[in-house]
Structures are given as C-alpha cells and as structure tokens.
C-alpha cells in the first residue's frame, strides 16, 4: 500500500483555531488585533497563474474572506484593487505591504460604499487605476447579532440592507456597463441563505435578497457575456464575528454546529472565488455555492 500524502489533512482539523477567547471590538473590527489572528492565506495560499492578466475589484478586501480573496487573486496573477473603510486602514496597509513585497500590484481604495456616490465612483476609480475591470467581488458586509428581532431598529435594518444589498446593486450597475465579455461578478451571501439563525433575522433576510439579486442579474448580464454567481460562506473566523456579528457569549463555540465542528479560516473559502473568476468556470453562471463545513439541515 502506498504511503499517504503527507500534505493531506483531516478536514476536521482546527487549522489553528483550537479555541476562541472571548473578545469584542468596535465595528468594523481590525484583523491584526484579533486573537488568534485569522489566516487569510498569507503563508498558506500559493498560486499558479489562473488569473494572469485579469483586473479585479474586491469590496471589504482588507481583512477576513475579502483579504484571502485579494491574496489569492494577486498570487494567481491578477491586478487587484480593494475597497475598505477608514477604520480598516491598518489591515489594508499590511495587505499592501505583503503583496507589494511579492511583486504584486494592489490598489487601495478607501471609502464607505454604503453611500451611493462613493459606491458608484469606486467602481470607476478601480477601472481607471487597474486599466480596466473584469472581476468584481461584492464581499463587503455588516452583521449584527441580537437576542430577538424586536431589538432591530429601523435604522439598523436600513443600514444592514444598504451595505449588503443596495451597495452591491449600485456597484454591479456601474460595473456591468464597462466590463468586457468574459468578465465575472461574484456576490457574497452566507450560510444564512440555507439555514437562517434566530439571532440574525435581518441578516438572513438580506442574504436571501443577495442570492435573488445575483440570479436575476445572471439572466440579464449573460446577454453581455458576463457571468454572475454567488458564494455562501459558513462560519469563519473574521473581524465580522468579534465586532457584533456574534453575541459575546457565542464566540467560544463559533462554528461548532456544522459537520466539521469548527469554523473556517478565511483562506479555505478563497479558492471558490478563484474558480468562479477563472476560465475554468466558463460554463458556470446563475449558481450558488455553499462553503459551509457541511451545515446540518442544508
């Protein structure tokens, strides 16, 4: 019998997430100040030129899953621009330092895309500085856990939908008018689409909306040769969780309810975004991909 590949790991392996000390930050949270610091692929993602020559804009690209996507895209050969909030400058600069040292080009576009004018301008600024745009990853989002939906104010409801639904809508509107045939738009929804949580009522609702928006746009934009798909990540260790996305008391057990009985590191989710942006997915549109650790009830 051949010896097992030493690079293989049990998928239930905690991947550096043996425990989650209780911690909270003000939103949007800074990845560099988390304990443990999430692994967005800084030392774990390689790359083999699958996106050589491509030009990508990633919202929320400074930390968490967005950061992992940015690292993966850059190491696959793409020119990358990320959007982030002013409070996330520390994470954005550390990402830029990492990728620049490796000889990869990255453009930092600070701005609050919950404001319509900034959301729309960000798309055109990215295209201008990248020399075009053919990948748009709509990843930025906010999440606020609560004990009961009766605690959700109209202000919070509007803000959550604005960031997670309206902003991607505005940006997709602008991008679809300048992206060439063969381009890819990728929305980020959530495992909440499959199995809504009691403590995330409005978040679950908007993630349903994101999938509906993505599928509707896929049907329209294929006429322009643009593919549109959605990724639904499950529990992951990112700043979203420790800046209000989870109740404080739920942090230690984060991710324990799926079949893997663990949360994901951000780098474990980035690969599906690489696939959907690449020519390997040339026959894939209007699809929804769950990366949830085998959520029970799916």
mmCIF file of C-alpha atoms in Angstrom:
data_model
loop_
_atom_site.group_PDB
_atom_site.id
_atom_site.type_symbol
_atom_site.label_atom_id
_atom_site.label_comp_id
_atom_site.label_asym_id
_atom_site.label_seq_id
_atom_site.Cartn_x
_atom_site.Cartn_y
_atom_site.Cartn_z
ATOM 1 C CA UNK A 1 0.000 0.000 0.000
ATOM 2 C CA UNK A 2 1.294 3.457 -0.906
ATOM 3 C CA UNK A 3 2.113 5.786 1.934
ATOM 4 C CA UNK A 4 -0.449 8.567 2.444
ATOM 5 C CA UNK A 5 0.375 12.028 1.090
ATOM 6 C CA UNK A 6 1.941 13.955 3.966
ATOM 7 C CA UNK A 7 0.252 17.154 2.725
ATOM 8 C CA UNK A 8 -3.219 15.745 3.331
ATOM 9 C CA UNK A 9 -5.088 16.850 6.456
ATOM 10 C CA UNK A 10 -8.221 15.640 8.152
ATOM 11 C CA UNK A 11 -10.825 18.261 7.104
ATOM 12 C CA UNK A 12 -11.977 18.407 10.728
ATOM 13 C CA UNK A 13 -8.562 19.742 11.717
ATOM 14 C CA UNK A 14 -8.990 23.039 13.556
ATOM 15 C CA UNK A 15 -6.377 24.776 11.331
ATOM 16 C CA UNK A 16 -5.050 26.968 14.113
ATOM 17 C CA UNK A 17 -8.465 27.630 15.629
ATOM 18 C CA UNK A 18 -8.297 25.408 18.689
ATOM 19 C CA UNK A 19 -10.045 27.966 20.857
ATOM 20 C CA UNK A 20 -11.784 31.322 20.626
ATOM 21 C CA UNK A 21 -11.065 33.587 23.573
ATOM 22 C CA UNK A 22 -13.970 35.928 24.241
ATOM 23 C CA UNK A 23 -13.141 39.272 22.640
ATOM 24 C CA UNK A 24 -15.029 42.183 21.167
ATOM 25 C CA UNK A 25 -14.072 45.162 19.007
ATOM 26 C CA UNK A 26 -15.993 48.137 17.740
ATOM 27 C CA UNK A 27 -17.268 47.580 14.209
ATOM 28 C CA UNK A 28 -15.870 47.062 11.617
ATOM 29 C CA UNK A 29 -13.027 45.419 13.574
ATOM 30 C CA UNK A 30 -9.313 45.080 12.826
ATOM 31 C CA UNK A 31 -7.976 41.658 11.900
ATOM 32 C CA UNK A 32 -4.454 42.391 13.132
ATOM 33 C CA UNK A 33 -5.795 42.871 16.657
ATOM 34 C CA UNK A 34 -7.720 39.580 16.844
ATOM 35 C CA UNK A 35 -6.636 36.607 18.960
ATOM 36 C CA UNK A 36 -5.864 34.343 17.217
ATOM 37 C CA UNK A 37 -5.219 36.356 14.048
ATOM 38 C CA UNK A 38 -7.185 34.790 11.153
ATOM 39 C CA UNK A 39 -5.249 33.055 8.378
ATOM 40 C CA UNK A 40 -6.156 34.743 5.104
ATOM 41 C CA UNK A 41 -3.558 32.777 3.189
ATOM 42 C CA UNK A 42 -0.529 34.935 3.891
ATOM 43 C CA UNK A 43 1.594 31.787 4.259
ATOM 44 C CA UNK A 44 -0.831 29.115 3.066
ATOM 45 C CA UNK A 45 -2.017 30.128 -0.425
ATOM 46 C CA UNK A 46 0.227 29.534 -3.432
ATOM 47 C CA UNK A 47 -0.998 30.348 -6.915
ATOM 48 C CA UNK A 48 -0.344 29.120 -10.462
ATOM 49 C CA UNK A 49 -1.306 31.917 -12.836
ATOM 50 C CA UNK A 50 -5.004 31.070 -13.194
ATOM 51 C CA UNK A 51 -5.938 34.785 -13.309
ATOM 52 C CA UNK A 52 -2.944 36.153 -15.187
ATOM 53 C CA UNK A 53 -3.754 39.494 -16.788
ATOM 54 C CA UNK A 54 -7.103 39.883 -15.018
ATOM 55 C CA UNK A 55 -8.229 43.057 -13.209
ATOM 56 C CA UNK A 56 -10.251 42.693 -10.021
ATOM 57 C CA UNK A 57 -12.048 44.916 -7.530
ATOM 58 C CA UNK A 58 -12.848 43.339 -4.147
ATOM 59 C CA UNK A 59 -15.017 45.131 -1.602
ATOM 60 C CA UNK A 60 -14.135 44.503 2.026
ATOM 61 C CA UNK A 61 -10.764 43.304 0.789
ATOM 62 C CA UNK A 62 -8.652 44.381 3.741
ATOM 63 C CA UNK A 63 -9.477 41.537 6.136
ATOM 64 C CA UNK A 64 -11.187 38.187 6.548
ATOM 65 C CA UNK A 65 -12.530 36.470 3.446
ATOM 66 C CA UNK A 66 -12.008 39.563 1.288
ATOM 67 C CA UNK A 67 -8.349 39.687 2.253
ATOM 68 C CA UNK A 68 -7.991 35.982 1.456
ATOM 69 C CA UNK A 69 -9.540 36.586 -1.978
ATOM 70 C CA UNK A 70 -7.184 39.505 -2.625
ATOM 71 C CA UNK A 71 -4.126 37.419 -1.719
ATOM 72 C CA UNK A 72 -5.308 34.503 -3.851
ATOM 73 C CA UNK A 73 -6.119 36.693 -6.850
ATOM 74 C CA UNK A 74 -2.784 38.508 -6.687
ATOM 75 C CA UNK A 75 -0.833 35.258 -6.443
ATOM 76 C CA UNK A 76 -2.853 33.900 -9.375
ATOM 77 C CA UNK A 77 -1.600 36.813 -11.486
ATOM 78 C CA UNK A 78 -4.409 39.381 -11.273
ATOM 79 C CA UNK A 79 -4.045 43.101 -10.649
ATOM 80 C CA UNK A 80 -6.133 43.818 -7.569
ATOM 81 C CA UNK A 81 -7.934 46.811 -6.082
ATOM 82 C CA UNK A 82 -9.623 46.608 -2.689
ATOM 83 C CA UNK A 83 -12.207 48.839 -1.045
ATOM 84 C CA UNK A 84 -12.342 49.263 2.718
ATOM 85 C CA UNK A 85 -13.422 51.658 5.475
ATOM 86 C CA UNK A 86 -11.090 54.281 7.025
ATOM 87 C CA UNK A 87 -11.094 52.335 10.309
ATOM 88 C CA UNK A 88 -9.588 49.358 8.453
ATOM 89 C CA UNK A 89 -6.522 51.234 7.174
ATOM 90 C CA UNK A 90 -4.145 49.165 9.320
ATOM 91 C CA UNK A 91 -5.284 45.900 7.742
ATOM 92 C CA UNK A 92 -5.292 47.409 4.239
ATOM 93 C CA UNK A 93 -1.739 48.670 4.575
ATOM 94 C CA UNK A 94 -0.454 45.358 5.920
ATOM 95 C CA UNK A 95 -2.022 43.591 2.934
ATOM 96 C CA UNK A 96 -0.478 46.091 0.523
ATOM 97 C CA UNK A 97 2.913 45.639 2.170
ATOM 98 C CA UNK A 98 2.702 41.860 1.843
ATOM 99 C CA UNK A 99 1.660 41.804 -1.809
ATOM 100 C CA UNK A 100 3.962 44.629 -2.917
ATOM 101 C CA UNK A 101 6.931 42.810 -1.401
ATOM 102 C CA UNK A 102 5.977 39.815 -3.553
ATOM 103 C CA UNK A 103 5.936 41.978 -6.686
ATOM 104 C CA UNK A 104 2.148 42.075 -6.986
ATOM 105 C CA UNK A 105 0.212 45.237 -7.779
ATOM 106 C CA UNK A 106 -2.557 46.273 -5.377
ATOM 107 C CA UNK A 107 -4.591 49.466 -5.281
ATOM 108 C CA UNK A 108 -6.144 50.727 -2.050
ATOM 109 C CA UNK A 109 -9.498 52.486 -2.399
ATOM 110 C CA UNK A 110 -10.735 53.749 0.942
ATOM 111 C CA UNK A 111 -14.395 54.712 1.109
ATOM 112 C CA UNK A 112 -17.762 53.993 2.692
ATOM 113 C CA UNK A 113 -19.729 52.248 -0.053
ATOM 114 C CA UNK A 114 -22.944 52.491 1.950
ATOM 115 C CA UNK A 115 -23.013 55.957 0.356
ATOM 116 C CA UNK A 116 -24.309 55.626 -3.186
ATOM 117 C CA UNK A 117 -21.973 58.164 -4.787
ATOM 118 C CA UNK A 118 -18.904 56.518 -3.248
ATOM 119 C CA UNK A 119 -20.060 53.036 -4.248
ATOM 120 C CA UNK A 120 -20.501 54.070 -7.862
ATOM 121 C CA UNK A 121 -17.297 56.136 -8.006
ATOM 122 C CA UNK A 122 -15.259 53.289 -6.514
ATOM 123 C CA UNK A 123 -16.040 51.051 -9.491
ATOM 124 C CA UNK A 124 -14.832 53.652 -11.985
ATOM 125 C CA UNK A 125 -11.777 54.584 -9.932
ATOM 126 C CA UNK A 126 -10.778 50.925 -9.774
ATOM 127 C CA UNK A 127 -11.228 50.512 -13.529
ATOM 128 C CA UNK A 128 -9.206 53.659 -14.168
ATOM 129 C CA UNK A 129 -6.289 52.663 -11.973
ATOM 130 C CA UNK A 130 -6.317 48.993 -12.974
ATOM 131 C CA UNK A 131 -6.567 49.787 -16.657
ATOM 132 C CA UNK A 132 -9.923 48.057 -16.891
ATOM 133 C CA UNK A 133 -12.144 45.792 -14.805
ATOM 134 C CA UNK A 134 -13.193 42.202 -15.493
ATOM 135 C CA UNK A 135 -13.721 40.746 -11.998
ATOM 136 C CA UNK A 136 -15.991 42.322 -9.382
ATOM 137 C CA UNK A 137 -16.237 40.627 -5.980
ATOM 138 C CA UNK A 138 -19.033 42.110 -3.878
ATOM 139 C CA UNK A 139 -17.891 40.903 -0.492
ATOM 140 C CA UNK A 140 -18.236 43.792 1.984
ATOM 141 C CA UNK A 141 -20.933 43.327 4.592
ATOM 142 C CA UNK A 142 -22.140 44.046 8.096
ATOM 143 C CA UNK A 143 -23.788 41.671 10.556
ATOM 144 C CA UNK A 144 -25.328 42.385 13.954
ATOM 145 C CA UNK A 145 -26.465 39.623 16.271
ATOM 146 C CA UNK A 146 -29.368 40.206 18.651
ATOM 147 C CA UNK A 147 -31.362 38.229 21.189
ATOM 148 C CA UNK A 148 -34.688 38.981 19.462
ATOM 149 C CA UNK A 149 -35.776 40.550 16.185
ATOM 150 C CA UNK A 150 -37.804 43.015 18.271
ATOM 151 C CA UNK A 151 -34.468 44.675 19.132
ATOM 152 C CA UNK A 152 -33.767 45.521 15.483
ATOM 153 C CA UNK A 153 -34.333 49.225 14.897
ATOM 154 C CA UNK A 154 -35.393 50.673 11.560
ATOM 155 C CA UNK A 155 -32.032 52.471 11.453
ATOM 156 C CA UNK A 156 -30.132 49.190 11.822
ATOM 157 C CA UNK A 157 -32.390 47.457 9.311
ATOM 158 C CA UNK A 158 -31.800 50.147 6.690
ATOM 159 C CA UNK A 159 -28.048 50.273 7.301
ATOM 160 C CA UNK A 160 -27.667 46.490 7.077
ATOM 161 C CA UNK A 161 -29.597 46.310 3.811
ATOM 162 C CA UNK A 162 -27.765 49.327 2.407
ATOM 163 C CA UNK A 163 -24.326 47.794 2.930
ATOM 164 C CA UNK A 164 -25.213 44.228 1.984
ATOM 165 C CA UNK A 165 -27.794 44.697 -0.787
ATOM 166 C CA UNK A 166 -28.076 48.276 -2.069
ATOM 167 C CA UNK A 167 -24.317 48.860 -2.342
ATOM 168 C CA UNK A 168 -23.670 45.694 -4.403
ATOM 169 C CA UNK A 169 -26.647 46.649 -6.590
ATOM 170 C CA UNK A 170 -25.188 50.110 -7.295
ATOM 171 C CA UNK A 171 -21.714 48.737 -7.967
ATOM 172 C CA UNK A 172 -22.971 45.985 -10.246
ATOM 173 C CA UNK A 173 -24.954 48.592 -12.185
ATOM 174 C CA UNK A 174 -21.805 50.602 -12.859
ATOM 175 C CA UNK A 175 -19.520 47.636 -13.493
ATOM 176 C CA UNK A 176 -21.873 45.925 -15.930
ATOM 177 C CA UNK A 177 -21.635 48.928 -18.240
ATOM 178 C CA UNK A 178 -17.833 48.831 -18.512
ATOM 179 C CA UNK A 179 -16.887 45.163 -18.075
ATOM 180 C CA UNK A 180 -15.924 43.255 -21.246
ATOM 181 C CA UNK A 181 -17.277 39.900 -22.400
ATOM 182 C CA UNK A 182 -15.847 37.092 -20.306
ATOM 183 C CA UNK A 183 -15.999 39.083 -17.075
ATOM 184 C CA UNK A 184 -17.214 37.701 -13.763
ATOM 185 C CA UNK A 185 -19.285 39.240 -10.970
ATOM 186 C CA UNK A 186 -19.293 37.319 -7.690
ATOM 187 C CA UNK A 187 -21.645 38.095 -4.818
ATOM 188 C CA UNK A 188 -21.038 37.024 -1.222
ATOM 189 C CA UNK A 189 -24.147 35.727 0.526
ATOM 190 C CA UNK A 190 -23.999 33.454 3.575
ATOM 191 C CA UNK A 191 -24.933 30.089 5.004
ATOM 192 C CA UNK A 192 -27.841 32.081 6.446
ATOM 193 C CA UNK A 193 -29.365 31.617 3.000
ATOM 194 C CA UNK A 194 -29.602 27.877 3.699
ATOM 195 C CA UNK A 195 -30.298 27.830 7.412
ATOM 196 C CA UNK A 196 -31.310 31.178 8.968
ATOM 197 C CA UNK A 197 -30.230 31.738 12.564
ATOM 198 C CA UNK A 198 -32.615 33.047 15.214
ATOM 199 C CA UNK A 199 -30.153 35.757 16.278
ATOM 200 C CA UNK A 200 -29.554 37.090 12.759
ATOM 201 C CA UNK A 201 -33.068 37.763 11.464
ATOM 202 C CA UNK A 202 -32.490 40.783 9.229
ATOM 203 C CA UNK A 203 -29.089 39.449 8.123
ATOM 204 C CA UNK A 204 -30.689 36.187 6.987
ATOM 205 C CA UNK A 205 -33.345 38.136 5.093
ATOM 206 C CA UNK A 206 -30.827 40.244 3.204
ATOM 207 C CA UNK A 207 -28.710 37.228 2.312
ATOM 208 C CA UNK A 208 -31.781 35.746 0.619
ATOM 209 C CA UNK A 209 -32.050 39.054 -1.246
ATOM 210 C CA UNK A 210 -28.404 38.839 -2.349
ATOM 211 C CA UNK A 211 -28.939 35.411 -3.910
ATOM 212 C CA UNK A 212 -32.091 36.624 -5.677
ATOM 213 C CA UNK A 213 -30.260 39.688 -6.982
ATOM 214 C CA UNK A 214 -27.349 37.595 -8.224
ATOM 215 C CA UNK A 215 -29.574 35.126 -10.064
ATOM 216 C CA UNK A 216 -31.665 37.878 -11.661
ATOM 217 C CA UNK A 217 -28.547 39.705 -12.852
ATOM 218 C CA UNK A 218 -27.060 36.471 -14.176
ATOM 219 C CA UNK A 219 -30.043 36.095 -16.508
ATOM 220 C CA UNK A 220 -29.720 39.655 -17.780
ATOM 221 C CA UNK A 221 -25.945 40.015 -17.963
ATOM 222 C CA UNK A 222 -25.272 36.796 -19.835
ATOM 223 C CA UNK A 223 -26.541 38.804 -22.812
ATOM 224 C CA UNK A 224 -23.381 40.887 -22.373
ATOM 225 C CA UNK A 225 -21.176 37.841 -21.898
ATOM 226 C CA UNK A 226 -20.810 38.456 -18.131
ATOM 227 C CA UNK A 227 -21.155 35.584 -15.680
ATOM 228 C CA UNK A 228 -22.741 36.186 -12.243
ATOM 229 C CA UNK A 229 -22.565 33.775 -9.311
ATOM 230 C CA UNK A 230 -22.892 33.695 -5.528
ATOM 231 C CA UNK A 231 -20.769 32.210 -2.746
ATOM 232 C CA UNK A 232 -22.375 31.392 0.609
ATOM 233 C CA UNK A 233 -19.664 31.043 3.275
ATOM 234 C CA UNK A 234 -20.472 29.423 6.569
ATOM 235 C CA UNK A 235 -18.868 30.111 9.949
ATOM 236 C CA UNK A 236 -15.436 31.692 9.503
ATOM 237 C CA UNK A 237 -13.023 33.432 11.871
ATOM 238 C CA UNK A 238 -13.033 37.070 10.730
ATOM 239 C CA UNK A 239 -13.462 40.561 12.225
ATOM 240 C CA UNK A 240 -17.164 40.354 11.392
ATOM 241 C CA UNK A 241 -17.724 37.899 14.225
ATOM 242 C CA UNK A 242 -15.976 39.828 17.011
ATOM 243 C CA UNK A 243 -17.380 43.248 16.083
ATOM 244 C CA UNK A 244 -21.037 42.441 16.672
ATOM 245 C CA UNK A 245 -21.676 39.592 14.246
ATOM 246 C CA UNK A 246 -21.857 37.181 17.176
ATOM 247 C CA UNK A 247 -23.171 37.604 20.695
ATOM 248 C CA UNK A 248 -20.218 37.770 23.067
ATOM 249 C CA UNK A 249 -21.160 34.523 24.794
ATOM 250 C CA UNK A 250 -21.317 32.641 21.476
ATOM 251 C CA UNK A 251 -17.734 33.357 20.412
ATOM 252 C CA UNK A 252 -16.050 30.350 22.117
ATOM 253 C CA UNK A 253 -18.268 27.836 20.281
ATOM 254 C CA UNK A 254 -18.277 29.630 16.916
ATOM 255 C CA UNK A 255 -18.642 27.114 14.068
ATOM 256 C CA UNK A 256 -19.206 24.064 16.257
ATOM 257 C CA UNK A 257 -22.636 23.177 14.806
ATOM 258 C CA UNK A 258 -21.536 22.150 11.297
ATOM 259 C CA UNK A 259 -20.356 18.681 10.305
ATOM 260 C CA UNK A 260 -16.700 19.751 10.604
ATOM 261 C CA UNK A 261 -17.451 21.031 14.115
ATOM 262 C CA UNK A 262 -15.260 24.064 13.513
ATOM 263 C CA UNK A 263 -15.112 27.463 11.863
ATOM 264 C CA UNK A 264 -13.168 28.055 8.657
ATOM 265 C CA UNK A 265 -10.012 30.060 8.227
ATOM 266 C CA UNK A 266 -10.588 32.706 5.514
ATOM 267 C CA UNK A 267 -8.073 31.089 3.130
ATOM 268 C CA UNK A 268 -10.228 27.942 2.998
ATOM 269 C CA UNK A 269 -13.003 29.930 1.316
ATOM 270 C CA UNK A 270 -10.923 31.915 -1.197
ATOM 271 C CA UNK A 271 -10.481 29.057 -3.671
ATOM 272 C CA UNK A 272 -14.097 29.052 -4.850
ATOM 273 C CA UNK A 273 -13.760 32.760 -5.715
ATOM 274 C CA UNK A 274 -10.673 31.961 -7.789
ATOM 275 C CA UNK A 275 -12.562 29.246 -9.629
ATOM 276 C CA UNK A 276 -15.595 31.429 -10.350
ATOM 277 C CA UNK A 277 -13.419 34.260 -11.679
ATOM 278 C CA UNK A 278 -11.330 31.989 -13.881
ATOM 279 C CA UNK A 279 -11.894 30.458 -17.312
ATOM 280 C CA UNK A 280 -12.310 27.116 -15.567
ATOM 281 C CA UNK A 281 -15.808 28.358 -14.716
ATOM 282 C CA UNK A 282 -16.630 29.490 -18.255
ATOM 283 C CA UNK A 283 -19.837 27.384 -18.212
ATOM 284 C CA UNK A 284 -20.887 28.494 -14.729
ATOM 285 C CA UNK A 285 -23.399 31.278 -14.155
ATOM 286 C CA UNK A 286 -26.519 31.853 -12.038
ATOM 287 C CA UNK A 287 -25.158 29.376 -9.471
ATOM 288 C CA UNK A 288 -24.937 29.460 -5.672
ATOM 289 C CA UNK A 289 -22.017 27.731 -3.956
ATOM 290 C CA UNK A 290 -22.128 26.857 -0.266
ATOM 291 C CA UNK A 291 -18.812 26.674 1.603
ATOM 292 C CA UNK A 292 -20.299 25.844 4.977
ATOM 293 C CA UNK A 293 -18.374 22.950 6.523
ATOM 294 C CA UNK A 294 -21.332 20.658 5.855
ATOM 295 C CA UNK A 295 -24.041 22.588 7.677
ATOM 296 C CA UNK A 296 -26.670 20.288 9.131
ATOM 297 C CA UNK A 297 -30.074 20.963 7.634
ATOM 298 C CA UNK A 298 -28.764 22.104 4.237
#
